[in-house]
Amino acid sequence: MHNLAGDVDPIVTEVCEAAHRAVAQGRWLVDELVQLAARWTDEVAPRRGSTAERLLRVLPSQPAVHVALIVERLGVSETAARRAIERAAGAGVLRETSDRSRDRVWIAPDVLEILDDFASRAGRLPVS
């Protein structure tokens, strides 16, 4: 049997403080993404329920997309997915990262910037 004598208060205090910091960082991340989504809605001005509106809701959790992914995630045609992506790209929400005519990939740079900020705030360096 081990002797468990000692003061556990410092460890409990540190764990509680870390948990509070994690909650605060999580709230910061959610607030930033909600504000970004509202800005995108103003910039893109999609019709309610449209593929473009639904695409904007996907981007915070999936900041890199291609047509096939949007077809699958939203259950829309390739044409509808392509139009929604082009509309978001035209408003500056998405930026194409590939230089191909097929299998093109777009990213939401604002989401990636927020995630990099979140990682820095958490004490991690962004991945290059």
Coordinates of N, CA, C and O in Angstrom, one line a residue:
M1 N 0.8 -1.2 0.0 CA 0.0 0.0 0.0 C 0.9 1.2 0.0 O 1.9 1.3 0.7
H2 N 0.5 2.2 -0.8 CA 1.3 3.5 -0.9 C 0.8 4.5 0.1 O -0.3 4.6 0.4
N3 N 1.8 5.3 0.6 CA 1.4 6.4 1.4 C 1.1 7.6 0.6 O 1.9 8.0 -0.2
L4 N -0.1 8.1 0.7 CA -0.6 9.2 -0.2 C -0.6 10.5 0.6 O -1.4 11.4 0.3
A5 N 0.3 10.6 1.5 CA 0.3 11.9 2.3 C 0.8 13.0 1.4 O 1.7 12.8 0.5
G6 N 0.4 14.2 1.6 CA 0.8 15.4 0.9 C -0.4 16.3 0.6 O -1.5 16.0 0.9
D7 N 0.0 17.5 0.2 CA -1.0 18.5 -0.1 C -1.5 18.5 -1.5 O -0.7 18.8 -2.4
V8 N -2.7 18.1 -1.8 CA -3.3 18.0 -3.1 C -3.8 19.4 -3.6 O -4.1 19.5 -4.8
D9 N -4.0 20.3 -2.7 CA -4.6 21.6 -3.1 C -3.9 22.3 -4.3 O -4.6 22.8 -5.2
P10 N -2.6 22.3 -4.3 CA -1.9 23.0 -5.5 C -2.3 22.3 -6.8 O -2.5 23.0 -7.8
I11 N -2.3 21.0 -6.8 CA -2.7 20.3 -8.1 C -4.1 20.6 -8.4 O -4.5 20.8 -9.6
V12 N -5.0 20.5 -7.5 CA -6.5 20.7 -7.7 C -6.7 22.2 -8.2 O -7.4 22.4 -9.2
T13 N -6.0 23.1 -7.6 CA -6.1 24.5 -8.0 C -5.6 24.7 -9.4 O -6.3 25.3 -10.3
E14 N -4.5 24.1 -9.8 CA -3.9 24.2 -11.1 C -4.9 23.6 -12.2 O -5.1 24.2 -13.2
V15 N -5.4 22.4 -11.9 CA -6.3 21.8 -12.8 C -7.6 22.6 -13.0 O -8.1 22.8 -14.1
C16 N -8.1 23.2 -11.9 CA -9.3 24.0 -12.0 C -9.0 25.3 -12.8 O -9.8 25.7 -13.7
E17 N -7.9 25.9 -12.6 CA -7.5 27.1 -13.4 C -7.3 26.8 -14.9 O -7.8 27.5 -15.7
A18 N -6.7 25.6 -15.2 CA -6.6 25.2 -16.5 C -7.9 25.0 -17.2 O -8.1 25.3 -18.4
A19 N -8.8 24.4 -16.5 CA -10.2 24.1 -17.0 C -10.9 25.4 -17.3 O -11.5 25.6 -18.3
H20 N -10.8 26.4 -16.4 CA -11.4 27.7 -16.6 C -10.8 28.4 -17.8 O -11.5 29.0 -18.6
R21 N -9.5 28.3 -18.0 CA -8.8 28.9 -19.2 C -9.3 28.2 -20.4 O -9.6 28.9 -21.5
A22 N -9.4 26.9 -20.4 CA -9.9 26.2 -21.6 C -11.3 26.6 -21.9 O -11.7 26.8 -23.1
V23 N -12.2 26.7 -21.0 CA -13.6 27.2 -21.2 C -13.6 28.6 -21.8 O -14.3 28.8 -22.8
A24 N -12.8 29.5 -21.3 CA -12.7 30.8 -21.8 C -12.2 30.8 -23.2 O -12.7 31.5 -24.1
Q25 N -11.2 30.0 -23.6 CA -10.7 29.9 -24.9 C -11.7 29.3 -25.9 O -11.9 29.8 -27.0
G26 N -12.5 28.3 -25.4 CA -13.5 27.7 -26.2 C -14.6 28.8 -26.5 O -15.1 28.8 -27.6
R27 N -15.0 29.6 -25.5 CA -16.0 30.6 -25.7 C -15.5 31.6 -26.7 O -16.2 32.1 -27.6
W28 N -14.2 32.0 -26.6 CA -13.6 33.0 -27.5 C -13.7 32.4 -29.0 O -14.1 33.1 -29.9
L29 N -13.4 31.1 -29.2 CA -13.4 30.5 -30.5 C -14.8 30.5 -31.0 O -15.0 30.9 -32.2
V30 N -15.8 30.1 -30.2 CA -17.2 30.1 -30.7 C -17.6 31.5 -31.1 O -18.2 31.7 -32.1
D31 N -17.3 32.5 -30.2 CA -17.7 33.9 -30.5 C -17.1 34.4 -31.8 O -17.8 35.0 -32.6
E32 N -15.8 34.1 -32.0 CA -15.2 34.5 -33.3 C -15.8 33.9 -34.5 O -16.1 34.6 -35.5
L33 N -16.1 32.6 -34.4 CA -16.8 31.9 -35.6 C -18.2 32.4 -35.8 O -18.6 32.5 -37.0
V34 N -18.9 32.7 -34.7 CA -20.3 33.2 -34.9 C -20.2 34.6 -35.6 O -21.0 34.9 -36.5
Q35 N -19.3 35.4 -35.1 CA -19.2 36.8 -35.7 C -18.8 36.7 -37.2 O -19.3 37.4 -38.0
L36 N -17.9 35.7 -37.5 CA -17.5 35.5 -38.9 C -18.6 35.1 -39.7 O -18.9 35.6 -40.8
A37 N -19.4 34.1 -39.2 CA -20.6 33.6 -40.0 C -21.6 34.8 -40.3 O -22.1 34.8 -41.4
A38 N -21.8 35.6 -39.3 CA -22.7 36.8 -39.5 C -22.2 37.7 -40.6 O -22.9 38.2 -41.4
R39 N -20.8 38.0 -40.5 CA -20.2 38.8 -41.5 C -20.4 38.2 -42.9 O -20.7 38.9 -43.9
W40 N -20.1 36.9 -43.0 CA -20.3 36.2 -44.3 C -21.7 36.3 -44.8 O -21.9 36.5 -46.0
T41 N -22.7 36.1 -44.0 CA -24.1 36.2 -44.4 C -24.3 37.6 -45.0 O -25.0 37.7 -46.0
D42 N -23.8 38.6 -44.3 CA -24.0 40.0 -44.9 C -23.3 40.2 -46.2 O -23.8 40.8 -47.1
E43 N -22.1 39.6 -46.4 CA -21.3 39.8 -47.6 C -21.9 39.0 -48.7 O -21.9 39.4 -49.9
V44 N -22.3 37.7 -48.5 CA -22.8 36.9 -49.5 C -24.3 37.1 -49.8 O -24.7 37.0 -51.0
A45 N -25.0 37.5 -48.8 CA -26.5 37.7 -48.9 C -27.2 36.6 -49.6 O -27.9 36.7 -50.5
P46 N -27.0 35.3 -49.1 CA -27.7 34.2 -49.7 C -29.2 34.2 -49.3 O -29.6 34.7 -48.3
R47 N -30.0 33.5 -50.2 CA -31.4 33.3 -49.9 C -31.5 32.3 -48.8 O -30.6 31.4 -48.7
R48 N -32.5 32.5 -48.0 CA -32.7 31.5 -46.8 C -32.9 30.1 -47.4 O -33.7 29.9 -48.3
G49 N -32.2 29.2 -46.8 CA -32.3 27.8 -47.2 C -31.5 27.4 -48.5 O -31.6 26.2 -48.9
S50 N -30.9 28.4 -49.1 CA -30.2 28.1 -50.4 C -28.9 27.3 -50.1 O -28.4 27.2 -49.0
T51 N -28.4 26.7 -51.2 CA -27.1 26.0 -51.1 C -26.0 26.9 -50.6 O -25.2 26.5 -49.8
A52 N -26.0 28.2 -51.0 CA -25.0 29.1 -50.6 C -25.1 29.4 -49.1 O -24.1 29.4 -48.4
E53 N -26.3 29.5 -48.5 CA -26.4 29.7 -47.1 C -26.0 28.5 -46.3 O -25.3 28.5 -45.3
R54 N -26.3 27.3 -46.8 CA -25.9 26.0 -46.2 C -24.4 25.8 -46.3 O -23.8 25.3 -45.3
L55 N -23.8 26.2 -47.4 CA -22.4 26.2 -47.5 C -21.7 27.0 -46.4 O -20.7 26.6 -45.8
L56 N -22.2 28.2 -46.2 CA -21.6 29.1 -45.2 C -21.7 28.5 -43.8 O -20.8 28.7 -43.0
R57 N -22.7 27.7 -43.5 CA -22.8 27.0 -42.2 C -21.8 25.8 -42.1 O -21.4 25.5 -41.0
V58 N -21.4 25.3 -43.2 CA -20.4 24.2 -43.2 C -19.0 24.6 -43.0 O -18.2 24.0 -42.3
L59 N -18.7 25.8 -43.5 CA -17.3 26.3 -43.5 C -16.6 26.4 -42.2 O -15.4 26.1 -42.1
P60 N -17.2 26.8 -41.1 CA -16.5 26.9 -39.8 C -15.9 25.5 -39.4 O -14.9 25.5 -38.8
S61 N -16.6 24.5 -39.7 CA -16.1 23.1 -39.3 C -15.4 22.4 -40.4 O -14.7 21.4 -40.2
Q62 N -15.5 22.9 -41.6 CA -14.8 22.3 -42.8 C -14.3 23.5 -43.6 O -14.9 23.8 -44.7
P63 N -13.2 24.1 -43.3 CA -12.7 25.3 -44.0 C -12.0 25.0 -45.3 O -11.6 25.9 -46.0
A64 N -11.8 23.7 -45.7 CA -11.3 23.4 -47.0 C -12.4 22.5 -47.7 O -12.8 21.5 -47.1
V65 N -12.8 22.9 -48.9 CA -13.9 22.2 -49.5 C -13.6 22.0 -51.0 O -12.8 22.7 -51.6
H66 N -14.3 21.1 -51.6 CA -14.3 20.9 -53.0 C -15.8 20.5 -53.4 O -16.6 20.2 -52.5
V67 N -16.1 20.6 -54.7 CA -17.5 20.4 -55.1 C -18.0 19.0 -54.6 O -19.1 19.0 -54.1
A68 N -17.3 17.9 -54.8 CA -17.8 16.6 -54.4 C -18.1 16.6 -52.9 O -19.1 16.0 -52.5
L69 N -17.3 17.3 -52.1 CA -17.6 17.3 -50.6 C -19.0 18.0 -50.4 O -19.8 17.6 -49.6
I70 N -19.2 19.1 -51.0 CA -20.4 19.9 -50.8 C -21.6 19.1 -51.3 O -22.7 19.1 -50.7
V71 N -21.4 18.4 -52.5 CA -22.5 17.6 -53.0 C -22.9 16.5 -51.9 O -24.1 16.4 -51.6
E72 N -21.9 15.9 -51.3 CA -22.2 14.9 -50.3 C -22.7 15.5 -49.1 O -23.7 15.0 -48.5
R73 N -22.1 16.5 -48.5 CA -22.6 17.1 -47.2 C -23.9 17.7 -47.3 O -24.7 17.6 -46.4
L74 N -24.2 18.4 -48.4 CA -25.5 19.1 -48.5 C -26.6 18.4 -49.3 O -27.7 18.8 -49.4
G75 N -26.2 17.3 -50.0 CA -27.1 16.5 -50.8 C -27.7 17.3 -52.0 O -28.9 17.3 -52.2
V76 N -26.8 18.1 -52.6 CA -27.2 18.9 -53.8 C -26.5 18.4 -55.0 O -25.6 17.6 -55.0
S77 N -26.9 19.0 -56.2 CA -26.2 18.6 -57.4 C -24.9 19.3 -57.5 O -24.6 20.3 -56.8
E78 N -24.0 18.8 -58.4 CA -22.7 19.4 -58.7 C -22.9 20.9 -59.1 O -22.1 21.7 -58.7
T79 N -23.9 21.1 -59.9 CA -24.1 22.5 -60.4 C -24.4 23.4 -59.2 O -23.9 24.5 -59.1
A80 N -25.3 23.0 -58.3 CA -25.7 23.8 -57.2 C -24.4 24.0 -56.3 O -24.2 25.1 -55.8
A81 N -23.7 23.0 -56.0 CA -22.5 23.1 -55.2 C -21.5 24.1 -55.8 O -20.9 24.9 -55.1
R82 N -21.2 23.9 -57.1 CA -20.3 24.8 -57.8 C -20.7 26.2 -57.7 O -19.9 27.1 -57.5
R83 N -22.0 26.5 -58.0 CA -22.5 27.9 -57.9 C -22.4 28.5 -56.5 O -22.0 29.6 -56.4
A84 N -22.7 27.7 -55.5 CA -22.5 28.2 -54.1 C -21.1 28.5 -53.8 O -20.8 29.5 -53.2
I85 N -20.2 27.6 -54.2 CA -18.7 27.9 -54.0 C -18.3 29.1 -54.7 O -17.6 30.0 -54.2
E86 N -18.7 29.3 -56.0 CA -18.4 30.4 -56.8 C -18.9 31.7 -56.2 O -18.2 32.8 -56.2
R87 N -20.1 31.6 -55.6 CA -20.7 32.8 -55.0 C -19.9 33.2 -53.7 O -19.6 34.4 -53.5
A88 N -19.5 32.2 -52.9 CA -18.8 32.5 -51.7 C -17.4 33.0 -52.1 O -16.8 33.9 -51.5
A89 N -16.8 32.4 -53.2 CA -15.5 32.9 -53.6 C -15.6 34.3 -54.1 O -14.7 35.2 -53.9
G90 N -16.6 34.6 -54.8 CA -16.8 36.0 -55.4 C -16.9 37.0 -54.3 O -16.6 38.2 -54.4
A91 N -17.5 36.6 -53.1 CA -17.6 37.5 -52.0 C -16.3 37.5 -51.1 O -16.3 38.2 -50.1
G92 N -15.3 36.8 -51.5 CA -14.1 36.7 -50.7 C -14.1 35.8 -49.5 O -13.2 35.7 -48.7
V93 N -15.2 35.0 -49.4 CA -15.3 34.0 -48.3 C -14.3 32.8 -48.5 O -13.7 32.3 -47.6
L94 N -14.3 32.4 -49.8 CA -13.4 31.3 -50.2 C -12.3 31.7 -51.1 O -12.6 32.7 -51.9
R95 N -11.2 31.1 -51.1 CA -10.1 31.3 -52.0 C -9.7 30.0 -52.6 O -9.4 29.0 -51.8
E96 N -9.6 29.9 -53.9 CA -9.1 28.7 -54.5 C -7.6 28.5 -54.2 O -6.8 29.4 -54.3
T97 N -7.3 27.2 -53.9 CA -5.9 26.9 -53.6 C -5.2 26.0 -54.6 O -4.0 25.8 -54.5
S98 N -6.0 25.5 -55.5 CA -5.5 24.6 -56.5 C -5.4 25.4 -57.8 O -6.1 26.3 -58.0
D99 N -4.6 24.9 -58.7 CA -4.5 25.5 -60.0 C -4.9 24.5 -61.1 O -4.4 24.6 -62.2
R100 N -5.8 23.6 -60.7 CA -6.3 22.6 -61.7 C -7.7 23.0 -62.2 O -8.4 23.8 -61.6
S101 N -8.0 22.4 -63.3 CA -9.4 22.7 -63.9 C -10.4 21.7 -63.3 O -11.6 22.0 -63.3
R102 N -9.9 20.6 -62.8 CA -10.7 19.6 -62.1 C -10.3 19.4 -60.7 O -9.1 19.7 -60.3
D103 N -11.1 18.9 -59.9 CA -10.8 18.6 -58.5 C -10.2 19.8 -57.8 O -9.3 19.8 -57.0
R104 N -10.9 21.0 -58.0 CA -10.4 22.2 -57.4 C -10.7 22.3 -55.9 O -11.7 21.7 -55.5
V105 N -9.9 22.9 -55.2 CA -10.0 23.0 -53.7 C -10.1 24.5 -53.3 O -9.3 25.3 -53.8
W106 N -11.0 24.8 -52.4 CA -11.1 26.2 -51.9 C -11.0 26.1 -50.4 O -11.3 25.2 -49.7
I107 N -10.4 27.2 -49.8 CA -10.3 27.3 -48.4 C -11.0 28.6 -47.9 O -11.2 29.6 -48.7
A108 N -11.4 28.6 -46.7 CA -12.0 29.8 -46.0 C -10.8 30.3 -45.1 O -10.6 29.9 -44.0
P109 N -10.0 31.3 -45.7 CA -8.9 31.7 -45.0 C -9.2 32.4 -43.6 O -8.4 32.3 -42.7
D110 N -10.4 33.0 -43.5 CA -10.7 33.6 -42.2 C -10.9 32.6 -41.1 O -10.5 32.8 -40.0
V111 N -11.4 31.4 -41.4 CA -11.5 30.4 -40.4 C -10.2 29.9 -40.0 O -9.9 29.7 -38.9
L112 N -9.3 29.7 -41.0 CA -7.9 29.2 -40.7 C -7.2 30.2 -39.9 O -6.4 29.8 -38.9
E113 N -7.4 31.5 -40.1 CA -6.7 32.5 -39.3 C -7.2 32.4 -37.8 O -6.5 32.5 -36.9
I114 N -8.5 32.3 -37.7 CA -9.1 32.2 -36.3 C -8.6 30.9 -35.6 O -8.2 31.0 -34.4
L115 N -8.5 29.8 -36.3 CA -7.9 28.6 -35.7 C -6.5 28.8 -35.4 O -6.0 28.3 -34.3
D116 N -5.7 29.4 -36.2 CA -4.3 29.7 -35.9 C -4.2 30.6 -34.6 O -3.4 30.4 -33.7
D117 N -5.1 31.6 -34.5 CA -5.1 32.5 -33.4 C -5.5 31.7 -32.1 O -4.9 31.8 -31.0
F118 N -6.4 30.8 -32.3 CA -6.8 29.9 -31.1 C -5.7 29.1 -30.7 O -5.4 29.0 -29.5
A119 N -4.9 28.5 -31.6 CA -3.8 27.6 -31.3 C -2.7 28.5 -30.6 O -2.1 28.0 -29.6
S120 N -2.5 29.7 -31.1 CA -1.5 30.6 -30.4 C -1.9 30.9 -29.0 O -1.1 30.9 -28.1
R121 N -3.2 31.2 -28.9 CA -3.7 31.6 -27.5 C -3.6 30.4 -26.6 O -3.5 30.6 -25.4
A122 N -3.6 29.2 -27.1 CA -3.5 28.0 -26.3 C -2.1 27.7 -26.0 O -1.8 26.7 -25.3
G123 N -1.2 28.4 -26.6 CA 0.3 28.2 -26.3 C 0.9 27.3 -27.3 O 2.0 26.9 -27.1
R124 N 0.3 27.0 -28.4 CA 0.9 26.2 -29.5 C 1.2 27.1 -30.7 O 0.5 28.0 -31.0
L125 N 2.3 26.7 -31.3 CA 2.6 27.4 -32.5 C 1.8 26.9 -33.7 O 1.6 25.7 -33.8
P126 N 1.4 27.8 -34.6 CA 0.7 27.3 -35.8 C 1.5 26.4 -36.7 O 2.7 26.6 -36.7
V127 N 0.9 25.5 -37.3 CA 1.6 24.6 -38.3 C 1.8 25.3 -39.6 O 0.9 25.9 -40.1
S128 N 3.0 25.3 -40.1 CA 3.3 25.9 -41.4 C 3.1 25.0 -42.5 O 3.4 23.8 -42.5

